[in-house]
PDB file of C-alpha atoms in Angstrom:
ATOM      1  CA  ASP A 699       0.014   0.150   0.038  1.00 57.00           C
ATOM      2  CA  ALA A 700       1.722   2.452  -1.525  1.00 66.00           C
ATOM      3  CA  GLY A 701      -0.398   5.798   0.143  1.00 89.00           C
ATOM      4  CA  ILE A 702       0.280   8.802  -0.905  1.00 94.00           C
ATOM      5  CA  THR A 703       3.404   9.817  -3.276  1.00 95.00           C
ATOM      6  CA  GLN A 704       4.986  12.836  -4.530  1.00 97.00           C
ATOM      7  CA  SER A 705       7.080  13.675  -7.628  1.00 96.00           C
ATOM      8  CA  PRO A 706       9.991  14.573  -8.721  1.00 97.00           C
ATOM      9  CA  ARG A 707      11.139  15.006  -4.423  1.00 96.00           C
ATOM     10  CA  TYR A 708      13.915  17.125  -6.043  1.00 97.00           C
ATOM     11  CA  LYS A 709      13.408  19.471  -8.684  1.00 97.00           C
ATOM     12  CA  ILE A 710      15.568  22.694  -9.747  1.00 97.00           C
ATOM     13  CA  THR A 711      14.237  25.007 -12.655  1.00 97.00           C
ATOM     14  CA  GLU A 712      14.707  28.441 -13.724  1.00 97.00           C
ATOM     15  CA  THR A 713      12.902  31.390 -13.261  1.00 97.00           C
ATOM     16  CA  GLY A 714      10.267  31.569 -16.091  1.00 97.00           C
ATOM     17  CA  ARG A 715       9.625  27.576 -16.826  1.00 97.00           C
ATOM     18  CA  GLN A 716       6.926  25.645 -16.276  1.00 97.00           C
ATOM     19  CA  VAL A 717       6.863  22.675 -13.459  1.00 97.00           C
ATOM     20  CA  THR A 718       4.697  20.713 -12.556  1.00 98.00           C
ATOM     21  CA  LEU A 719       4.235  18.794  -8.859  1.00 98.00           C
ATOM     22  CA  MET A 720       2.492  15.292  -9.546  1.00 98.00           C
ATOM     23  CA  CYS A 721       0.646  13.867  -6.179  1.00 97.00           C
ATOM     24  CA  HIS A 722      -0.992  10.283  -6.494  1.00 96.00           C
ATOM     25  CA  GLN A 723      -2.592   8.358  -3.631  1.00 94.00           C
ATOM     26  CA  THR A 724      -4.282   4.986  -3.089  1.00 92.00           C
ATOM     27  CA  TRP A 725      -6.840   5.347  -1.197  1.00 86.00           C
ATOM     28  CA  SER A 726      -9.442   7.201  -2.916  1.00 84.00           C
ATOM     29  CA  HIS A 727     -10.031   9.828  -0.310  1.00 88.00           C
ATOM     30  CA  SER A 728     -12.236  12.298  -1.659  1.00 88.00           C
ATOM     31  CA  TYR A 729      -9.984  15.652  -0.814  1.00 92.00           C
ATOM     32  CA  MET A 730      -6.627  16.552  -1.676  1.00 94.00           C
ATOM     33  CA  PHE A 731      -4.618  19.082  -0.711  1.00 96.00           C
ATOM     34  CA  TRP A 732      -0.827  21.389  -1.425  1.00 97.00           C
ATOM     35  CA  TYR A 733       0.345  23.591   0.571  1.00 97.00           C
ATOM     36  CA  ARG A 734       3.818  25.216   0.607  1.00 97.00           C
ATOM     37  CA  GLN A 735       6.194  24.946   3.689  1.00 96.00           C
ATOM     38  CA  ASP A 736       8.794  27.900   4.515  1.00 92.00           C
ATOM     39  CA  LEU A 737      10.842  29.174   7.230  1.00 82.00           C
ATOM     40  CA  GLY A 738       8.893  31.002   9.736  1.00 72.00           C
ATOM     41  CA  HIS A 739       5.539  30.437   7.752  1.00 75.00           C
ATOM     42  CA  GLY A 740       4.810  26.980   8.673  1.00 84.00           C
ATOM     43  CA  LEU A 741       2.666  25.179   6.376  1.00 93.00           C
ATOM     44  CA  ARG A 742       0.232  26.984   3.870  1.00 93.00           C
ATOM     45  CA  LEU A 743      -2.766  25.648   1.763  1.00 94.00           C
ATOM     46  CA  ILE A 744      -2.253  26.780  -1.802  1.00 96.00           C
ATOM     47  CA  TYR A 745      -5.386  24.994  -3.007  1.00 96.00           C
ATOM     48  CA  TYR A 746      -7.455  21.852  -2.502  1.00 94.00           C
ATOM     49  CA  SER A 747      -9.709  19.378  -3.981  1.00 94.00           C
ATOM     50  CA  ALA A 748     -13.093  18.085  -2.797  1.00 90.00           C
ATOM     51  CA  ALA A 749     -13.687  15.563  -5.829  1.00 89.00           C
ATOM     52  CA  ALA A 750     -12.458  15.158  -8.913  1.00 89.00           C
ATOM     53  CA  ASP A 751     -13.229  17.966 -10.940  1.00 91.00           C
ATOM     54  CA  ILE A 752     -14.027  20.491  -7.957  1.00 92.00           C
ATOM     55  CA  THR A 753     -10.865  22.892  -6.833  1.00 94.00           C
ATOM     56  CA  ASP A 754     -10.960  25.535  -4.463  1.00 94.00           C
ATOM     57  CA  LYS A 755      -8.314  28.523  -3.726  1.00 94.00           C
ATOM     58  CA  GLY A 756      -6.312  28.265  -0.142  1.00 92.00           C
ATOM     59  CA  GLU A 757      -3.926  31.011   1.524  1.00 90.00           C
ATOM     60  CA  VAL A 758      -1.764  31.370  -1.279  1.00 94.00           C
ATOM     61  CA  PRO A 759      -2.864  30.194  -5.022  1.00 96.00           C
ATOM     62  CA  ASP A 760      -1.103  33.028  -7.038  1.00 96.00           C
ATOM     63  CA  GLY A 761       0.712  31.811  -9.704  1.00 96.00           C
ATOM     64  CA  TYR A 762      -0.564  28.262  -9.361  1.00 97.00           C
ATOM     65  CA  VAL A 763      -2.971  26.072 -11.061  1.00 97.00           C
ATOM     66  CA  VAL A 764      -4.079  23.001 -10.045  1.00 97.00           C
ATOM     67  CA  SER A 765      -6.601  20.071 -12.024  1.00 94.00           C
ATOM     68  CA  ARG A 766      -8.086  16.591 -10.915  1.00 95.00           C
ATOM     69  CA  SER A 767      -9.263  15.013 -13.937  1.00 93.00           C
ATOM     70  CA  LYS A 768      -9.025  11.680 -11.863  1.00 92.00           C
ATOM     71  CA  THR A 769      -9.462  11.117  -8.092  1.00 92.00           C
ATOM     72  CA  GLU A 770      -6.245   9.445  -6.914  1.00 94.00           C
ATOM     73  CA  ASN A 771      -4.218  12.463  -8.627  1.00 96.00           C
ATOM     74  CA  PHE A 772      -3.724  16.124  -7.860  1.00 97.00           C
ATOM     75  CA  PRO A 773      -1.031  18.329  -9.903  1.00 98.00           C
ATOM     76  CA  LEU A 774       0.390  21.310  -8.390  1.00 98.00           C
ATOM     77  CA  THR A 775       1.396  23.253 -12.167  1.00 98.00           C
ATOM     78  CA  LEU A 776       3.494  27.080 -11.730  1.00 97.00           C
ATOM     79  CA  GLU A 777       2.921  27.849 -14.777  1.00 94.00           C
ATOM     80  CA  SER A 778       5.907  30.705 -15.069  1.00 97.00           C
ATOM     81  CA  ALA A 779       8.294  30.043 -11.767  1.00 97.00           C
ATOM     82  CA  THR A 780       9.647  32.969  -9.774  1.00 97.00           C
ATOM     83  CA  ARG A 781      12.113  32.939  -7.242  1.00 97.00           C
ATOM     84  CA  SER A 782       9.780  33.572  -4.402  1.00 96.00           C
ATOM     85  CA  GLN A 783       8.241  29.957  -5.260  1.00 97.00           C
ATOM     86  CA  THR A 784      11.396  27.897  -3.934  1.00 97.00           C
ATOM     87  CA  SER A 785      10.097  26.283  -1.252  1.00 97.00           C
ATOM     88  CA  VAL A 786       8.570  22.248   0.011  1.00 96.00           C
ATOM     89  CA  TYR A 787       5.515  21.586  -1.500  1.00 98.00           C
ATOM     90  CA  PHE A 788       3.262  19.120   0.474  1.00 97.00           C
ATOM     91  CA  CYS A 789       0.661  16.856  -1.030  1.00 97.00           C
ATOM     92  CA  ALA A 790      -2.300  15.379   1.261  1.00 95.00           C
ATOM     93  CA  SER A 791      -5.490  13.603   1.781  1.00 94.00           C
ATOM     94  CA  ARG A 792      -8.036  13.679   4.010  1.00 89.00           C
ATOM     95  CA  VAL A 793      -9.434  10.772   5.826  1.00 71.00           C
ATOM     96  CA  GLY A 794     -12.985  11.090   5.779  1.00 68.00           C
ATOM     97  CA  GLU A 795     -15.354  13.330   8.189  1.00 62.00           C
ATOM     98  CA  LEU A 796     -12.222  13.123  10.789  1.00 67.00           C
ATOM     99  CA  GLU A 797     -10.191  15.710   9.279  1.00 73.00           C
ATOM    100  CA  THR A 798      -7.059  13.876   9.296  1.00 84.00           C
ATOM    101  CA  GLN A 799      -4.527  14.813   6.615  1.00 90.00           C
ATOM    102  CA  TYR A 800      -2.180  12.128   5.796  1.00 90.00           C
ATOM    103  CA  PHE A 801       1.031  13.974   3.838  1.00 94.00           C
ATOM    104  CA  GLY A 802       3.356  13.037   0.988  1.00 95.00           C
ATOM    105  CA  PRO A 803       7.378  13.190   1.501  1.00 95.00           C
ATOM    106  CA  GLY A 804       7.048  16.526  -0.219  1.00 96.00           C
ATOM    107  CA  THR A 805       8.981  17.919  -3.148  1.00 97.00           C
ATOM    108  CA  ARG A 806      11.669  20.550  -2.451  1.00 96.00           C
ATOM    109  CA  LEU A 807      11.789  22.912  -5.449  1.00 97.00           C
ATOM    110  CA  LEU A 808      14.470  25.525  -6.189  1.00 97.00           C
ATOM    111  CA  VAL A 809      13.857  27.930  -8.477  1.00 97.00           C
ATOM    112  CA  LEU A 810      17.227  30.140  -9.777  1.00 96.00           C
TER     113      LEU A 810
ATOM    114  CA  ALA B  91     -10.058  33.517  10.148  1.00 74.00           C
ATOM    115  CA  GLN B  92      -8.858  31.353  12.287  1.00 82.00           C
ATOM    116  CA  THR B  93      -5.664  31.098  13.372  1.00 91.00           C
ATOM    117  CA  VAL B  94      -3.163  29.003  15.291  1.00 95.00           C
ATOM    118  CA  THR B  95      -0.175  30.579  17.355  1.00 95.00           C
ATOM    119  CA  GLN B  96       2.654  28.734  18.670  1.00 96.00           C
ATOM    120  CA  SER B  97       4.919  30.707  20.502  1.00 95.00           C
ATOM    121  CA  GLN B  98       7.574  28.759  21.311  1.00 95.00           C
ATOM    122  CA  PRO B  99       9.961  28.611  18.501  1.00 94.00           C
ATOM    123  CA  GLU B 100      12.698  26.271  19.961  1.00 96.00           C
ATOM    124  CA  MET B 101      12.457  23.897  23.110  1.00 97.00           C
ATOM    125  CA  SER B 102      14.907  21.663  24.346  1.00 97.00           C
ATOM    126  CA  VAL B 103      14.407  18.341  27.233  1.00 97.00           C
ATOM    127  CA  GLN B 104      16.442  16.139  28.820  1.00 97.00           C
ATOM    128  CA  GLU B 105      16.144  12.547  27.756  1.00 97.00           C
ATOM    129  CA  ALA B 106      13.638  10.673  29.750  1.00 97.00           C
ATOM    130  CA  GLU B 107      12.176  14.446  31.078  1.00 97.00           C
ATOM    131  CA  THR B 108       9.050  15.501  30.389  1.00 98.00           C
ATOM    132  CA  VAL B 109       8.331  18.280  27.937  1.00 98.00           C
ATOM    133  CA  THR B 110       5.132  20.583  27.040  1.00 98.00           C
ATOM    134  CA  LEU B 111       4.186  22.389  23.980  1.00 98.00           C
ATOM    135  CA  SER B 112       2.203  25.214  23.439  1.00 98.00           C
ATOM    136  CA  CYS B 113       0.029  25.985  21.258  1.00 98.00           C
ATOM    137  CA  THR B 114      -3.329  28.310  21.086  1.00 97.00           C
ATOM    138  CA  TYR B 115      -5.749  29.100  18.643  1.00 97.00           C
ATOM    139  CA  ASP B 116      -8.454  31.345  17.742  1.00 95.00           C
ATOM    140  CA  THR B 117     -12.160  30.176  16.159  1.00 93.00           C
ATOM    141  CA  SER B 118     -15.857  31.611  16.693  1.00 91.00           C
ATOM    142  CA  GLU B 119     -16.845  27.717  15.610  1.00 89.00           C
ATOM    143  CA  SER B 120     -17.729  25.051  18.437  1.00 88.00           C
ATOM    144  CA  ASP B 121     -16.938  21.878  16.416  1.00 89.00           C
ATOM    145  CA  TYR B 122     -13.544  21.413  14.928  1.00 92.00           C
ATOM    146  CA  TYR B 123     -10.563  19.419  15.208  1.00 92.00           C
ATOM    147  CA  LEU B 124      -7.178  19.575  16.619  1.00 95.00           C
ATOM    148  CA  PHE B 125      -3.834  18.275  15.444  1.00 95.00           C
ATOM    149  CA  TRP B 126       0.080  17.724  16.394  1.00 97.00           C
ATOM    150  CA  TYR B 127       1.793  17.098  13.605  1.00 96.00           C
ATOM    151  CA  LYS B 128       5.531  15.821  14.181  1.00 96.00           C
ATOM    152  CA  GLN B 129       8.225  16.680  11.029  1.00 96.00           C
ATOM    153  CA  PRO B 130      11.897  14.734  11.486  1.00 94.00           C
ATOM    154  CA  PRO B 131      14.572  15.607   9.613  1.00 91.00           C
ATOM    155  CA  SER B 132      13.211  13.381   7.220  1.00 90.00           C
ATOM    156  CA  ARG B 133      10.425  16.077   6.265  1.00 90.00           C
ATOM    157  CA  GLN B 134       8.059  13.625   6.379  1.00 92.00           C
ATOM    158  CA  MET B 135       4.643  15.115   8.130  1.00 94.00           C
ATOM    159  CA  ILE B 136       3.707  12.227  11.282  1.00 94.00           C
ATOM    160  CA  LEU B 137       0.254  12.704  12.400  1.00 93.00           C
ATOM    161  CA  VAL B 138       0.920  12.093  16.751  1.00 96.00           C
ATOM    162  CA  ILE B 139      -2.351  13.029  17.966  1.00 96.00           C
ATOM    163  CA  ARG B 140      -5.940  14.295  17.116  1.00 94.00           C
ATOM    164  CA  GLN B 141      -8.685  16.078  19.762  1.00 94.00           C
ATOM    165  CA  GLU B 142     -12.530  16.272  18.648  1.00 92.00           C
ATOM    166  CA  ALA B 143     -13.104  19.565  20.234  1.00 92.00           C
ATOM    167  CA  TYR B 144     -17.091  17.941  21.460  1.00 90.00           C
ATOM    168  CA  LYS B 145     -14.789  15.466  23.464  1.00 89.00           C
ATOM    169  CA  GLN B 146     -13.876  17.007  26.936  1.00 86.00           C
ATOM    170  CA  GLN B 147     -11.780  14.280  27.661  1.00 90.00           C
ATOM    171  CA  ASN B 148      -7.878  14.688  26.918  1.00 93.00           C
ATOM    172  CA  ALA B 149      -6.501  12.296  23.961  1.00 92.00           C
ATOM    173  CA  THR B 150      -3.231  10.212  24.826  1.00 92.00           C
ATOM    174  CA  GLU B 151      -1.220   8.225  22.307  1.00 92.00           C
ATOM    175  CA  ASN B 152       1.015   6.537  24.546  1.00 95.00           C
ATOM    176  CA  ARG B 153       4.142   8.925  25.514  1.00 96.00           C
ATOM    177  CA  PHE B 154       2.478  11.646  24.084  1.00 97.00           C
ATOM    178  CA  SER B 155      -1.311  13.555  25.709  1.00 96.00           C
ATOM    179  CA  VAL B 156      -2.420  16.656  25.053  1.00 97.00           C
ATOM    180  CA  ASN B 157      -4.410  19.122  27.482  1.00 96.00           C
ATOM    181  CA  PHE B 158      -7.143  20.761  25.745  1.00 96.00           C
ATOM    182  CA  GLN B 159      -8.763  23.586  27.291  1.00 95.00           C
ATOM    183  CA  LYS B 160     -11.615  24.547  24.734  1.00 94.00           C
ATOM    184  CA  ALA B 161     -12.777  27.727  26.915  1.00 94.00           C
ATOM    185  CA  ALA B 162      -9.186  29.294  27.019  1.00 95.00           C
ATOM    186  CA  LYS B 163      -8.533  27.990  23.092  1.00 96.00           C
ATOM    187  CA  SER B 164      -5.721  26.269  24.162  1.00 96.00           C
ATOM    188  CA  PHE B 165      -4.147  22.244  22.784  1.00 97.00           C
ATOM    189  CA  SER B 166      -1.099  21.897  24.406  1.00 97.00           C
ATOM    190  CA  LEU B 167       1.194  18.554  23.947  1.00 98.00           C
ATOM    191  CA  LYS B 168       2.734  17.152  26.754  1.00 98.00           C
ATOM    192  CA  ILE B 169       5.433  14.159  25.534  1.00 98.00           C
ATOM    193  CA  SER B 170       6.547  12.022  28.817  1.00 97.00           C
ATOM    194  CA  ASP B 171       9.729  10.234  28.850  1.00 97.00           C
ATOM    195  CA  SER B 172      11.606  11.595  25.944  1.00 97.00           C
ATOM    196  CA  GLN B 173      13.724   9.991  23.940  1.00 97.00           C
ATOM    197  CA  LEU B 174      16.074  10.933  21.329  1.00 96.00           C
ATOM    198  CA  GLY B 175      13.851   9.970  17.998  1.00 96.00           C
ATOM    199  CA  ASP B 176      11.181  12.853  19.393  1.00 97.00           C
ATOM    200  CA  ALA B 177      13.709  15.465  18.489  1.00 97.00           C
ATOM    201  CA  ALA B 178      11.857  16.875  15.278  1.00 97.00           C
ATOM    202  CA  MET B 179       9.654  20.213  14.623  1.00 96.00           C
ATOM    203  CA  TYR B 180       6.134  19.815  16.059  1.00 97.00           C
ATOM    204  CA  PHE B 181       3.251  22.000  14.106  1.00 96.00           C
ATOM    205  CA  CYS B 182      -0.118  22.369  16.006  1.00 97.00           C
ATOM    206  CA  ALA B 183      -2.961  22.244  13.484  1.00 95.00           C
ATOM    207  CA  TYR B 184      -7.269  23.486  13.223  1.00 94.00           C
ATOM    208  CA  GLY B 185      -9.107  21.581  11.152  1.00 90.00           C
ATOM    209  CA  GLN B 186     -12.947  22.723  10.495  1.00 83.00           C
ATOM    210  CA  GLY B 187     -14.229  22.122   6.996  1.00 78.00           C
ATOM    211  CA  GLY B 188     -11.763  20.018   5.425  1.00 78.00           C
ATOM    212  CA  LYS B 189      -8.984  22.401   5.815  1.00 85.00           C
ATOM    213  CA  LEU B 190      -6.240  22.640   8.351  1.00 90.00           C
ATOM    214  CA  ILE B 191      -4.421  25.845   9.352  1.00 92.00           C
ATOM    215  CA  PHE B 192      -1.062  25.546  10.861  1.00 93.00           C
ATOM    216  CA  GLY B 193       0.703  27.629  13.673  1.00 94.00           C
ATOM    217  CA  GLN B 194       4.513  28.230  12.799  1.00 93.00           C
ATOM    218  CA  GLY B 195       6.019  25.165  14.516  1.00 95.00           C
ATOM    219  CA  THR B 196       7.967  24.407  17.695  1.00 96.00           C
ATOM    220  CA  GLU B 197      11.596  22.522  17.124  1.00 96.00           C
ATOM    221  CA  LEU B 198      12.137  20.588  19.586  1.00 97.00           C
ATOM    222  CA  SER B 199      15.716  19.142  20.631  1.00 97.00           C
ATOM    223  CA  VAL B 200      16.498  16.431  22.859  1.00 97.00           C
ATOM    224  CA  LYS B 201      19.730  16.465  24.761  1.00 96.00           C
ATOM    225  CA  PRO B 202      21.309  12.407  25.562  1.00 94.00           C
TER     226      PRO B 202
END
């Protein structure tokens, strides 16, 4: 049981390039989330999805795009990467009605 | 808007001793969840303990327990018999309506 996986685990890119971070979960959870983690800010919600084809903005959505055509996948795209988007990105999915979220291993992104 | 505050950026404890990490939150809701997550150097986010706001009894998971004071909007984590493997960043989180709001984190070091 793989749970929730993210790819790539590490990514270096340049300013202005498009980058897509992948998230895949094997639990068939309805809810999925994308967070970014920066020093001094904890984790901040970028986007979330309640089900396939349903997405909504979180606290810091600017510069990001998401899609969810299948329940198990929730890719996050940086359409034109900026240095301020250098961060660690976590994907998570939610267990039922108990609000508990389980997290993927994270993707460390460096934008030069 | 809900907020979560962890006022202790760093804490230190001697191995086998007890330490308490503080967390306060602000909400006007009556039905919500509270969580403590642990993030070791691997950066994996690991659920430590969960508390449902409607339950008066404090949650306990082995050496980890919480002191939930709903009226005071306080949710502290007590770690008993601290072990070297407890060294990590600890995040308090508030969950309601499917989303989590995280505090800034407390870095716990354990001295042998």
